[in-house]
């Protein structure tokens, strides 16, 4: 028992160290095309937050204005919707891990560019391999496309409209991982049917987790 507890504690402190290293590297990522904008605006990079032993990890696109001011993912309008959806699925926010592919805010909330995704994505993959979630929920097209391709599921990601809510299985460094692409919560702000689809997918996720 003592041995087991020591192993758990060692794992936890190893995770903290790895996540700290990721954070430090991102803070000092001067070669990012978004670094100067971060400094000029007095913004913060948004690394991610939540449980280090989360079974479910949510991955969005990039921080918006509120997130970059606070250094926290999904703490603005889209975050309110995500919080509602988490309640729908029976999660407390602190039980899951929430992050983005791109860790700095793109100017004017434009879509992230490919070069930005490619620069920041290795940090995301390190976060995944540190936290080792059983489920990855991608929010929106950019994270859906990227993550599915990373797990050899590129062909399966046809359109978000077709694949949302579908459970795919990938192989991570640490073992099997289920990947479920979903619409981005912000899309619910301008399309009520997307909100309905998100609610349905989160309810499905809840049922899936209860019966796995
Ligand atoms: N949209 C995202 O994709 N991520 C955030 O953190 C906030 C809004």
mmCIF file with all atom_site columns, C-alpha atoms and ligand atoms in Angstrom:
data_model
loop_
_atom_site.group_PDB
_atom_site.id
_atom_site.type_symbol
_atom_site.label_atom_id
_atom_site.label_alt_id
_atom_site.label_comp_id
_atom_site.label_asym_id
_atom_site.label_entity_id
_atom_site.label_seq_id
_atom_site.pdbx_PDB_ins_code
_atom_site.Cartn_x
_atom_site.Cartn_y
_atom_site.Cartn_z
_atom_site.occupancy
_atom_site.B_iso_or_equiv
_atom_site.pdbx_formal_charge
_atom_site.auth_seq_id
_atom_site.auth_comp_id
_atom_site.auth_asym_id
_atom_site.auth_atom_id
_atom_site.pdbx_PDB_model_num
ATOM   1   C CA . UNK A 1 1   ? 0.000   0.000  0.000   1.00 0.00 ? 1   UNK A CA 1
ATOM   2   C CA . UNK A 1 2   ? 2.814   2.373  0.998   1.00 0.00 ? 2   UNK A CA 1
ATOM   3   C CA . UNK A 1 3   ? 4.641   1.479  -2.230  1.00 0.00 ? 3   UNK A CA 1
ATOM   4   C CA . UNK A 1 4   ? 1.507   2.260  -4.253  1.00 0.00 ? 4   UNK A CA 1
ATOM   5   C CA . UNK A 1 5   ? 1.033   5.622  -2.550  1.00 0.00 ? 5   UNK A CA 1
ATOM   6   C CA . UNK A 1 6   ? 4.680   6.519  -3.186  1.00 0.00 ? 6   UNK A CA 1
ATOM   7   C CA . UNK A 1 7   ? 4.286   5.589  -6.858  1.00 0.00 ? 7   UNK A CA 1
ATOM   8   C CA . UNK A 1 8   ? 1.178   7.791  -7.141  1.00 0.00 ? 8   UNK A CA 1
ATOM   9   C CA . UNK A 1 9   ? 2.944   10.691 -5.449  1.00 0.00 ? 9   UNK A CA 1
ATOM   10  C CA . UNK A 1 10  ? 5.970   10.257 -7.742  1.00 0.00 ? 10  UNK A CA 1
ATOM   11  C CA . UNK A 1 11  ? 3.690   10.227 -10.786 1.00 0.00 ? 11  UNK A CA 1
ATOM   12  C CA . UNK A 1 12  ? 1.924   13.366 -9.604  1.00 0.00 ? 12  UNK A CA 1
ATOM   13  C CA . UNK A 1 13  ? 5.152   15.266 -9.017  1.00 0.00 ? 13  UNK A CA 1
ATOM   14  C CA . UNK A 1 14  ? 6.576   14.066 -12.341 1.00 0.00 ? 14  UNK A CA 1
ATOM   15  C CA . UNK A 1 15  ? 3.458   15.404 -14.083 1.00 0.00 ? 15  UNK A CA 1
ATOM   16  C CA . UNK A 1 16  ? 3.759   18.751 -12.299 1.00 0.00 ? 16  UNK A CA 1
ATOM   17  C CA . UNK A 1 17  ? 7.399   19.031 -13.429 1.00 0.00 ? 17  UNK A CA 1
ATOM   18  C CA . UNK A 1 18  ? 6.576   18.139 -17.032 1.00 0.00 ? 18  UNK A CA 1
ATOM   19  C CA . UNK A 1 19  ? 3.637   20.566 -17.174 1.00 0.00 ? 19  UNK A CA 1
ATOM   20  C CA . UNK A 1 20  ? 5.753   23.288 -15.569 1.00 0.00 ? 20  UNK A CA 1
ATOM   21  C CA . UNK A 1 21  ? 8.447   22.799 -18.220 1.00 0.00 ? 21  UNK A CA 1
ATOM   22  C CA . UNK A 1 22  ? 5.809   23.101 -20.983 1.00 0.00 ? 22  UNK A CA 1
ATOM   23  C CA . UNK A 1 23  ? 4.511   26.314 -19.392 1.00 0.00 ? 23  UNK A CA 1
ATOM   24  C CA . UNK A 1 24  ? 7.992   27.852 -19.109 1.00 0.00 ? 24  UNK A CA 1
ATOM   25  C CA . UNK A 1 25  ? 8.821   27.021 -22.714 1.00 0.00 ? 25  UNK A CA 1
ATOM   26  C CA . UNK A 1 26  ? 5.595   28.574 -23.976 1.00 0.00 ? 26  UNK A CA 1
ATOM   27  C CA . UNK A 1 27  ? 6.095   31.712 -21.856 1.00 0.00 ? 27  UNK A CA 1
ATOM   28  C CA . UNK A 1 28  ? 9.505   32.110 -23.513 1.00 0.00 ? 28  UNK A CA 1
ATOM   29  C CA . UNK A 1 29  ? 8.400   31.175 -27.033 1.00 0.00 ? 29  UNK A CA 1
ATOM   30  C CA . UNK A 1 30  ? 9.895   34.247 -28.691 1.00 0.00 ? 30  UNK A CA 1
ATOM   31  C CA . UNK A 1 31  ? 9.942   32.593 -32.123 1.00 0.00 ? 31  UNK A CA 1
ATOM   32  C CA . UNK A 1 32  ? 6.135   32.471 -32.146 1.00 0.00 ? 32  UNK A CA 1
ATOM   33  C CA . UNK A 1 33  ? 4.519   34.821 -34.656 1.00 0.00 ? 33  UNK A CA 1
ATOM   34  C CA . UNK A 1 34  ? 2.046   35.638 -31.846 1.00 0.00 ? 34  UNK A CA 1
ATOM   35  C CA . UNK A 1 35  ? 4.706   36.532 -29.242 1.00 0.00 ? 35  UNK A CA 1
ATOM   36  C CA . UNK A 1 36  ? 5.051   40.244 -30.123 1.00 0.00 ? 36  UNK A CA 1
ATOM   37  C CA . UNK A 1 37  ? 1.271   40.682 -30.122 1.00 0.00 ? 37  UNK A CA 1
ATOM   38  C CA . UNK A 1 38  ? 1.128   39.019 -26.678 1.00 0.00 ? 38  UNK A CA 1
ATOM   39  C CA . UNK A 1 39  ? 3.737   41.425 -25.317 1.00 0.00 ? 39  UNK A CA 1
ATOM   40  C CA . UNK A 1 40  ? 2.248   44.524 -26.959 1.00 0.00 ? 40  UNK A CA 1
ATOM   41  C CA . UNK A 1 41  ? -1.231  43.785 -25.596 1.00 0.00 ? 41  UNK A CA 1
ATOM   42  C CA . UNK A 1 42  ? 0.013   42.754 -22.153 1.00 0.00 ? 42  UNK A CA 1
ATOM   43  C CA . UNK A 1 43  ? -1.595  39.374 -22.767 1.00 0.00 ? 43  UNK A CA 1
ATOM   44  C CA . UNK A 1 44  ? -0.755  36.038 -21.175 1.00 0.00 ? 44  UNK A CA 1
ATOM   45  C CA . UNK A 1 45  ? -0.248  32.710 -22.916 1.00 0.00 ? 45  UNK A CA 1
ATOM   46  C CA . UNK A 1 46  ? -3.036  30.254 -22.119 1.00 0.00 ? 46  UNK A CA 1
ATOM   47  C CA . UNK A 1 47  ? -1.488  26.915 -21.262 1.00 0.00 ? 47  UNK A CA 1
ATOM   48  C CA . UNK A 1 48  ? -4.443  24.904 -19.962 1.00 0.00 ? 48  UNK A CA 1
ATOM   49  C CA . UNK A 1 49  ? -6.036  24.080 -16.631 1.00 0.00 ? 49  UNK A CA 1
ATOM   50  C CA . UNK A 1 50  ? -7.759  21.311 -14.759 1.00 0.00 ? 50  UNK A CA 1
ATOM   51  C CA . UNK A 1 51  ? -6.975  17.988 -13.203 1.00 0.00 ? 51  UNK A CA 1
ATOM   52  C CA . UNK A 1 52  ? -3.571  16.490 -14.009 1.00 0.00 ? 52  UNK A CA 1
ATOM   53  C CA . UNK A 1 53  ? -5.155  13.052 -13.804 1.00 0.00 ? 53  UNK A CA 1
ATOM   54  C CA . UNK A 1 54  ? -8.230  13.965 -15.873 1.00 0.00 ? 54  UNK A CA 1
ATOM   55  C CA . UNK A 1 55  ? -9.801  11.132 -17.807 1.00 0.00 ? 55  UNK A CA 1
ATOM   56  C CA . UNK A 1 56  ? -11.306 13.649 -20.239 1.00 0.00 ? 56  UNK A CA 1
ATOM   57  C CA . UNK A 1 57  ? -9.393  16.411 -22.013 1.00 0.00 ? 57  UNK A CA 1
ATOM   58  C CA . UNK A 1 58  ? -11.108 19.167 -24.009 1.00 0.00 ? 58  UNK A CA 1
ATOM   59  C CA . UNK A 1 59  ? -9.127  20.872 -26.751 1.00 0.00 ? 59  UNK A CA 1
ATOM   60  C CA . UNK A 1 60  ? -10.246 24.170 -28.254 1.00 0.00 ? 60  UNK A CA 1
ATOM   61  C CA . UNK A 1 61  ? -8.639  26.360 -30.905 1.00 0.00 ? 61  UNK A CA 1
ATOM   62  C CA . UNK A 1 62  ? -6.957  29.447 -29.481 1.00 0.00 ? 62  UNK A CA 1
ATOM   63  C CA . UNK A 1 63  ? -7.551  31.907 -26.661 1.00 0.00 ? 63  UNK A CA 1
ATOM   64  C CA . UNK A 1 64  ? -9.848  34.876 -27.184 1.00 0.00 ? 64  UNK A CA 1
ATOM   65  C CA . UNK A 1 65  ? -9.504  38.317 -25.569 1.00 0.00 ? 65  UNK A CA 1
ATOM   66  C CA . UNK A 1 66  ? -10.757 37.308 -22.102 1.00 0.00 ? 66  UNK A CA 1
ATOM   67  C CA . UNK A 1 67  ? -8.642  34.173 -22.021 1.00 0.00 ? 67  UNK A CA 1
ATOM   68  C CA . UNK A 1 68  ? -5.482  36.062 -23.018 1.00 0.00 ? 68  UNK A CA 1
ATOM   69  C CA . UNK A 1 69  ? -6.115  38.701 -20.332 1.00 0.00 ? 69  UNK A CA 1
ATOM   70  C CA . UNK A 1 70  ? -6.600  36.081 -17.612 1.00 0.00 ? 70  UNK A CA 1
ATOM   71  C CA . UNK A 1 71  ? -4.300  33.334 -18.914 1.00 0.00 ? 71  UNK A CA 1
ATOM   72  C CA . UNK A 1 72  ? -7.149  30.825 -18.547 1.00 0.00 ? 72  UNK A CA 1
ATOM   73  C CA . UNK A 1 73  ? -8.841  28.767 -21.264 1.00 0.00 ? 73  UNK A CA 1
ATOM   74  C CA . UNK A 1 74  ? -12.549 29.191 -22.017 1.00 0.00 ? 74  UNK A CA 1
ATOM   75  C CA . UNK A 1 75  ? -13.254 31.888 -19.423 1.00 0.00 ? 75  UNK A CA 1
ATOM   76  C CA . UNK A 1 76  ? -15.227 34.200 -21.753 1.00 0.00 ? 76  UNK A CA 1
ATOM   77  C CA . UNK A 1 77  ? -18.493 33.819 -23.649 1.00 0.00 ? 77  UNK A CA 1
ATOM   78  C CA . UNK A 1 78  ? -17.580 30.471 -25.237 1.00 0.00 ? 78  UNK A CA 1
ATOM   79  C CA . UNK A 1 79  ? -16.450 29.341 -21.785 1.00 0.00 ? 79  UNK A CA 1
ATOM   80  C CA . UNK A 1 80  ? -19.906 29.999 -20.351 1.00 0.00 ? 80  UNK A CA 1
ATOM   81  C CA . UNK A 1 81  ? -21.355 27.655 -22.952 1.00 0.00 ? 81  UNK A CA 1
ATOM   82  C CA . UNK A 1 82  ? -18.674 25.065 -22.266 1.00 0.00 ? 82  UNK A CA 1
ATOM   83  C CA . UNK A 1 83  ? -19.462 25.285 -18.537 1.00 0.00 ? 83  UNK A CA 1
ATOM   84  C CA . UNK A 1 84  ? -23.162 24.655 -19.246 1.00 0.00 ? 84  UNK A CA 1
ATOM   85  C CA . UNK A 1 85  ? -22.267 21.703 -21.459 1.00 0.00 ? 85  UNK A CA 1
ATOM   86  C CA . UNK A 1 86  ? -19.983 20.248 -18.794 1.00 0.00 ? 86  UNK A CA 1
ATOM   87  C CA . UNK A 1 87  ? -22.884 20.360 -16.338 1.00 0.00 ? 87  UNK A CA 1
ATOM   88  C CA . UNK A 1 88  ? -25.032 18.585 -18.952 1.00 0.00 ? 88  UNK A CA 1
ATOM   89  C CA . UNK A 1 89  ? -22.447 15.787 -19.039 1.00 0.00 ? 89  UNK A CA 1
ATOM   90  C CA . UNK A 1 90  ? -22.208 15.672 -15.248 1.00 0.00 ? 90  UNK A CA 1
ATOM   91  C CA . UNK A 1 91  ? -18.644 17.030 -15.005 1.00 0.00 ? 91  UNK A CA 1
ATOM   92  C CA . UNK A 1 92  ? -17.188 19.514 -12.607 1.00 0.00 ? 92  UNK A CA 1
ATOM   93  C CA . UNK A 1 93  ? -14.797 21.722 -14.520 1.00 0.00 ? 93  UNK A CA 1
ATOM   94  C CA . UNK A 1 94  ? -11.946 20.947 -12.116 1.00 0.00 ? 94  UNK A CA 1
ATOM   95  C CA . UNK A 1 95  ? -12.279 17.210 -12.889 1.00 0.00 ? 95  UNK A CA 1
ATOM   96  C CA . UNK A 1 96  ? -11.448 17.623 -16.580 1.00 0.00 ? 96  UNK A CA 1
ATOM   97  C CA . UNK A 1 97  ? -8.518  19.280 -18.360 1.00 0.00 ? 97  UNK A CA 1
ATOM   98  C CA . UNK A 1 98  ? -9.212  22.144 -20.756 1.00 0.00 ? 98  UNK A CA 1
ATOM   99  C CA . UNK A 1 99  ? -6.687  23.512 -23.230 1.00 0.00 ? 99  UNK A CA 1
ATOM   100 C CA . UNK A 1 100 ? -6.243  24.742 -26.823 1.00 0.00 ? 100 UNK A CA 1
ATOM   101 C CA . UNK A 1 101 ? -3.991  23.879 -29.731 1.00 0.00 ? 101 UNK A CA 1
ATOM   102 C CA . UNK A 1 102 ? -2.685  27.426 -30.100 1.00 0.00 ? 102 UNK A CA 1
ATOM   103 C CA . UNK A 1 103 ? -1.629  28.884 -26.759 1.00 0.00 ? 103 UNK A CA 1
ATOM   104 C CA . UNK A 1 104 ? -1.526  32.595 -27.661 1.00 0.00 ? 104 UNK A CA 1
ATOM   105 C CA . UNK A 1 105 ? -4.337  34.816 -28.882 1.00 0.00 ? 105 UNK A CA 1
ATOM   106 C CA . UNK A 1 106 ? -4.324  35.526 -32.623 1.00 0.00 ? 106 UNK A CA 1
ATOM   107 C CA . UNK A 1 107 ? -4.969  39.235 -33.323 1.00 0.00 ? 107 UNK A CA 1
ATOM   108 C CA . UNK A 1 108 ? -8.620  40.152 -33.879 1.00 0.00 ? 108 UNK A CA 1
ATOM   109 C CA . UNK A 1 109 ? -9.737  36.597 -33.039 1.00 0.00 ? 109 UNK A CA 1
ATOM   110 C CA . UNK A 1 110 ? -8.849  35.436 -36.533 1.00 0.00 ? 110 UNK A CA 1
ATOM   111 C CA . UNK A 1 111 ? -8.553  31.714 -37.233 1.00 0.00 ? 111 UNK A CA 1
ATOM   112 C CA . UNK A 1 112 ? -5.230  30.186 -36.234 1.00 0.00 ? 112 UNK A CA 1
ATOM   113 C CA . UNK A 1 113 ? -2.807  29.815 -39.148 1.00 0.00 ? 113 UNK A CA 1
ATOM   114 C CA . UNK A 1 114 ? -1.227  26.490 -40.068 1.00 0.00 ? 114 UNK A CA 1
ATOM   115 C CA . UNK A 1 115 ? 2.256   27.693 -39.049 1.00 0.00 ? 115 UNK A CA 1
ATOM   116 C CA . UNK A 1 116 ? 0.872   28.660 -35.627 1.00 0.00 ? 116 UNK A CA 1
ATOM   117 C CA . UNK A 1 117 ? -0.871  25.317 -35.187 1.00 0.00 ? 117 UNK A CA 1
ATOM   118 C CA . UNK A 1 118 ? 2.336   23.493 -36.148 1.00 0.00 ? 118 UNK A CA 1
ATOM   119 C CA . UNK A 1 119 ? 4.425   25.560 -33.759 1.00 0.00 ? 119 UNK A CA 1
ATOM   120 C CA . UNK A 1 120 ? 2.193   25.083 -30.718 1.00 0.00 ? 120 UNK A CA 1
ATOM   121 C CA . UNK A 1 121 ? 0.880   21.560 -31.363 1.00 0.00 ? 121 UNK A CA 1
ATOM   122 C CA . UNK A 1 122 ? 3.973   19.743 -30.009 1.00 0.00 ? 122 UNK A CA 1
ATOM   123 C CA . UNK A 1 123 ? 3.241   21.374 -26.628 1.00 0.00 ? 123 UNK A CA 1
ATOM   124 C CA . UNK A 1 124 ? -0.315  20.061 -26.827 1.00 0.00 ? 124 UNK A CA 1
ATOM   125 C CA . UNK A 1 125 ? 0.957   16.558 -27.642 1.00 0.00 ? 125 UNK A CA 1
ATOM   126 C CA . UNK A 1 126 ? 3.274   16.741 -24.608 1.00 0.00 ? 126 UNK A CA 1
ATOM   127 C CA . UNK A 1 127 ? 0.299   17.786 -22.464 1.00 0.00 ? 127 UNK A CA 1
ATOM   128 C CA . UNK A 1 128 ? -1.686  14.807 -23.778 1.00 0.00 ? 128 UNK A CA 1
ATOM   129 C CA . UNK A 1 129 ? 1.185   12.398 -23.120 1.00 0.00 ? 129 UNK A CA 1
ATOM   130 C CA . UNK A 1 130 ? 1.654   13.789 -19.613 1.00 0.00 ? 130 UNK A CA 1
ATOM   131 C CA . UNK A 1 131 ? -1.980  13.853 -18.517 1.00 0.00 ? 131 UNK A CA 1
ATOM   132 C CA . UNK A 1 132 ? -2.790  10.639 -20.422 1.00 0.00 ? 132 UNK A CA 1
ATOM   133 C CA . UNK A 1 133 ? -6.554  11.162 -20.837 1.00 0.00 ? 133 UNK A CA 1
ATOM   134 C CA . UNK A 1 134 ? -8.810  8.256  -21.839 1.00 0.00 ? 134 UNK A CA 1
ATOM   135 C CA . UNK A 1 135 ? -10.983 10.643 -23.869 1.00 0.00 ? 135 UNK A CA 1
ATOM   136 C CA . UNK A 1 136 ? -10.011 13.623 -26.004 1.00 0.00 ? 136 UNK A CA 1
ATOM   137 C CA . UNK A 1 137 ? -12.881 15.903 -26.984 1.00 0.00 ? 137 UNK A CA 1
ATOM   138 C CA . UNK A 1 138 ? -11.912 18.275 -29.753 1.00 0.00 ? 138 UNK A CA 1
ATOM   139 C CA . UNK A 1 139 ? -13.893 21.502 -29.952 1.00 0.00 ? 139 UNK A CA 1
ATOM   140 C CA . UNK A 1 140 ? -14.162 22.912 -33.456 1.00 0.00 ? 140 UNK A CA 1
ATOM   141 C CA . UNK A 1 141 ? -12.696 22.123 -36.824 1.00 0.00 ? 141 UNK A CA 1
ATOM   142 C CA . UNK A 1 142 ? -9.065  23.090 -36.199 1.00 0.00 ? 142 UNK A CA 1
ATOM   143 C CA . UNK A 1 143 ? -8.447  20.897 -33.185 1.00 0.00 ? 143 UNK A CA 1
ATOM   144 C CA . UNK A 1 144 ? -10.605 18.122 -34.663 1.00 0.00 ? 144 UNK A CA 1
ATOM   145 C CA . UNK A 1 145 ? -8.625  18.042 -37.883 1.00 0.00 ? 145 UNK A CA 1
ATOM   146 C CA . UNK A 1 146 ? -5.256  18.238 -36.160 1.00 0.00 ? 146 UNK A CA 1
ATOM   147 C CA . UNK A 1 147 ? -5.877  15.651 -33.465 1.00 0.00 ? 147 UNK A CA 1
ATOM   148 C CA . UNK A 1 148 ? -7.531  13.154 -35.799 1.00 0.00 ? 148 UNK A CA 1
ATOM   149 C CA . UNK A 1 149 ? -4.543  13.404 -38.157 1.00 0.00 ? 149 UNK A CA 1
ATOM   150 C CA . UNK A 1 150 ? -2.110  12.940 -35.253 1.00 0.00 ? 150 UNK A CA 1
ATOM   151 C CA . UNK A 1 151 ? -3.833  9.688  -34.326 1.00 0.00 ? 151 UNK A CA 1
ATOM   152 C CA . UNK A 1 152 ? -3.902  8.314  -37.881 1.00 0.00 ? 152 UNK A CA 1
ATOM   153 C CA . UNK A 1 153 ? -7.574  9.164  -38.346 1.00 0.00 ? 153 UNK A CA 1
ATOM   154 C CA . UNK A 1 154 ? -7.117  11.878 -40.964 1.00 0.00 ? 154 UNK A CA 1
ATOM   155 C CA . UNK A 1 155 ? -9.298  10.088 -43.539 1.00 0.00 ? 155 UNK A CA 1
ATOM   156 C CA . UNK A 1 156 ? -12.104 9.634  -41.023 1.00 0.00 ? 156 UNK A CA 1
ATOM   157 C CA . UNK A 1 157 ? -12.388 13.374 -40.371 1.00 0.00 ? 157 UNK A CA 1
ATOM   158 C CA . UNK A 1 158 ? -14.620 14.274 -43.311 1.00 0.00 ? 158 UNK A CA 1
ATOM   159 C CA . UNK A 1 159 ? -16.552 17.300 -42.077 1.00 0.00 ? 159 UNK A CA 1
ATOM   160 C CA . UNK A 1 160 ? -17.359 18.358 -38.538 1.00 0.00 ? 160 UNK A CA 1
ATOM   161 C CA . UNK A 1 161 ? -21.047 18.203 -39.542 1.00 0.00 ? 161 UNK A CA 1
ATOM   162 C CA . UNK A 1 162 ? -20.666 14.488 -40.325 1.00 0.00 ? 162 UNK A CA 1
ATOM   163 C CA . UNK A 1 163 ? -18.319 13.310 -37.586 1.00 0.00 ? 163 UNK A CA 1
ATOM   164 C CA . UNK A 1 164 ? -19.375 15.329 -34.533 1.00 0.00 ? 164 UNK A CA 1
ATOM   165 C CA . UNK A 1 165 ? -20.297 13.104 -31.599 1.00 0.00 ? 165 UNK A CA 1
ATOM   166 C CA . UNK A 1 166 ? -18.690 10.005 -33.144 1.00 0.00 ? 166 UNK A CA 1
ATOM   167 C CA . UNK A 1 167 ? -16.307 8.027  -30.954 1.00 0.00 ? 167 UNK A CA 1
ATOM   168 C CA . UNK A 1 168 ? -13.013 7.202  -32.710 1.00 0.00 ? 168 UNK A CA 1
ATOM   169 C CA . UNK A 1 169 ? -10.191 5.164  -31.260 1.00 0.00 ? 169 UNK A CA 1
ATOM   170 C CA . UNK A 1 170 ? -6.563  6.172  -31.540 1.00 0.00 ? 170 UNK A CA 1
ATOM   171 C CA . UNK A 1 171 ? -3.306  4.864  -30.151 1.00 0.00 ? 171 UNK A CA 1
ATOM   172 C CA . UNK A 1 172 ? -1.350  7.267  -27.967 1.00 0.00 ? 172 UNK A CA 1
ATOM   173 C CA . UNK A 1 173 ? 2.169   6.753  -26.563 1.00 0.00 ? 173 UNK A CA 1
ATOM   174 C CA . UNK A 1 174 ? 0.542   5.613  -23.318 1.00 0.00 ? 174 UNK A CA 1
ATOM   175 C CA . UNK A 1 175 ? -2.168  3.372  -24.817 1.00 0.00 ? 175 UNK A CA 1
ATOM   176 C CA . UNK A 1 176 ? -5.634  3.572  -26.357 1.00 0.00 ? 176 UNK A CA 1
ATOM   177 C CA . UNK A 1 177 ? -7.465  6.882  -26.421 1.00 0.00 ? 177 UNK A CA 1
ATOM   178 C CA . UNK A 1 178 ? -11.003 7.667  -27.543 1.00 0.00 ? 178 UNK A CA 1
ATOM   179 C CA . UNK A 1 179 ? -11.363 10.807 -29.635 1.00 0.00 ? 179 UNK A CA 1
ATOM   180 C CA . UNK A 1 180 ? -14.695 12.553 -30.038 1.00 0.00 ? 180 UNK A CA 1
ATOM   181 C CA . UNK A 1 181 ? -14.832 15.571 -32.335 1.00 0.00 ? 181 UNK A CA 1
ATOM   182 C CA . UNK A 1 182 ? -17.469 18.140 -31.402 1.00 0.00 ? 182 UNK A CA 1
ATOM   183 C CA . UNK A 1 183 ? -18.603 21.543 -32.591 1.00 0.00 ? 183 UNK A CA 1
ATOM   184 C CA . UNK A 1 184 ? -16.914 24.569 -31.032 1.00 0.00 ? 184 UNK A CA 1
ATOM   185 C CA . UNK A 1 185 ? -19.017 25.994 -28.161 1.00 0.00 ? 185 UNK A CA 1
ATOM   186 C CA . UNK A 1 186 ? -18.739 29.481 -29.725 1.00 0.00 ? 186 UNK A CA 1
ATOM   187 C CA . UNK A 1 187 ? -20.621 28.182 -32.773 1.00 0.00 ? 187 UNK A CA 1
ATOM   188 C CA . UNK A 1 188 ? -23.676 27.794 -30.520 1.00 0.00 ? 188 UNK A CA 1
ATOM   189 C CA . UNK A 1 189 ? -23.720 31.580 -30.152 1.00 0.00 ? 189 UNK A CA 1
ATOM   190 C CA . UNK A 1 190 ? -24.683 32.143 -33.772 1.00 0.00 ? 190 UNK A CA 1
ATOM   191 C CA . UNK A 1 191 ? -26.411 28.856 -34.642 1.00 0.00 ? 191 UNK A CA 1
ATOM   192 C CA . UNK A 1 192 ? -29.057 27.404 -32.360 1.00 0.00 ? 192 UNK A CA 1
ATOM   193 C CA . UNK A 1 193 ? -28.947 24.024 -34.084 1.00 0.00 ? 193 UNK A CA 1
ATOM   194 C CA . UNK A 1 194 ? -25.248 23.759 -33.221 1.00 0.00 ? 194 UNK A CA 1
ATOM   195 C CA . UNK A 1 195 ? -26.179 24.326 -29.574 1.00 0.00 ? 195 UNK A CA 1
ATOM   196 C CA . UNK A 1 196 ? -28.690 21.470 -29.827 1.00 0.00 ? 196 UNK A CA 1
ATOM   197 C CA . UNK A 1 197 ? -26.067 19.231 -31.438 1.00 0.00 ? 197 UNK A CA 1
ATOM   198 C CA . UNK A 1 198 ? -23.560 20.086 -28.705 1.00 0.00 ? 198 UNK A CA 1
ATOM   199 C CA . UNK A 1 199 ? -26.078 19.337 -25.948 1.00 0.00 ? 199 UNK A CA 1
ATOM   200 C CA . UNK A 1 200 ? -26.908 16.021 -27.613 1.00 0.00 ? 200 UNK A CA 1
ATOM   201 C CA . UNK A 1 201 ? -23.225 15.107 -27.990 1.00 0.00 ? 201 UNK A CA 1
ATOM   202 C CA . UNK A 1 202 ? -22.455 15.969 -24.365 1.00 0.00 ? 202 UNK A CA 1
ATOM   203 C CA . UNK A 1 203 ? -25.425 13.868 -23.205 1.00 0.00 ? 203 UNK A CA 1
ATOM   204 C CA . UNK A 1 204 ? -24.123 11.031 -25.353 1.00 0.00 ? 204 UNK A CA 1
ATOM   205 C CA . UNK A 1 205 ? -20.693 11.469 -23.777 1.00 0.00 ? 205 UNK A CA 1
ATOM   206 C CA . UNK A 1 206 ? -22.255 11.224 -20.322 1.00 0.00 ? 206 UNK A CA 1
ATOM   207 C CA . UNK A 1 207 ? -24.095 8.018  -21.233 1.00 0.00 ? 207 UNK A CA 1
ATOM   208 C CA . UNK A 1 208 ? -20.957 6.604  -22.877 1.00 0.00 ? 208 UNK A CA 1
ATOM   209 C CA . UNK A 1 209 ? -18.840 7.274  -19.775 1.00 0.00 ? 209 UNK A CA 1
ATOM   210 C CA . UNK A 1 210 ? -21.471 5.738  -17.514 1.00 0.00 ? 210 UNK A CA 1
ATOM   211 C CA . UNK A 1 211 ? -21.528 2.501  -19.501 1.00 0.00 ? 211 UNK A CA 1
ATOM   212 C CA . UNK A 1 212 ? -17.899 2.072  -20.443 1.00 0.00 ? 212 UNK A CA 1
HETATM 213 N N1 . LIG B 2 .   ? -12.168 29.621 -27.895 1.00 0.00 ? 1   LIG B N1 1
HETATM 214 C C1 . LIG B 2 .   ? -11.230 28.662 -27.853 1.00 0.00 ? 1   LIG B C1 1
HETATM 215 O O1 . LIG B 2 .   ? -11.081 27.879 -28.778 1.00 0.00 ? 1   LIG B O1 1
HETATM 216 N N2 . LIG B 2 .   ? -10.494 28.567 -26.766 1.00 0.00 ? 1   LIG B N2 1
HETATM 217 C C2 . LIG B 2 .   ? -10.614 29.374 -25.710 1.00 0.00 ? 1   LIG B C2 1
HETATM 218 O O2 . LIG B 2 .   ? -9.875  29.213 -24.735 1.00 0.00 ? 1   LIG B O2 1
HETATM 219 C C3 . LIG B 2 .   ? -11.607 30.371 -25.779 1.00 0.00 ? 1   LIG B C3 1
HETATM 220 C C4 . LIG B 2 .   ? -12.374 30.478 -26.872 1.00 0.00 ? 1   LIG B C4 1
#
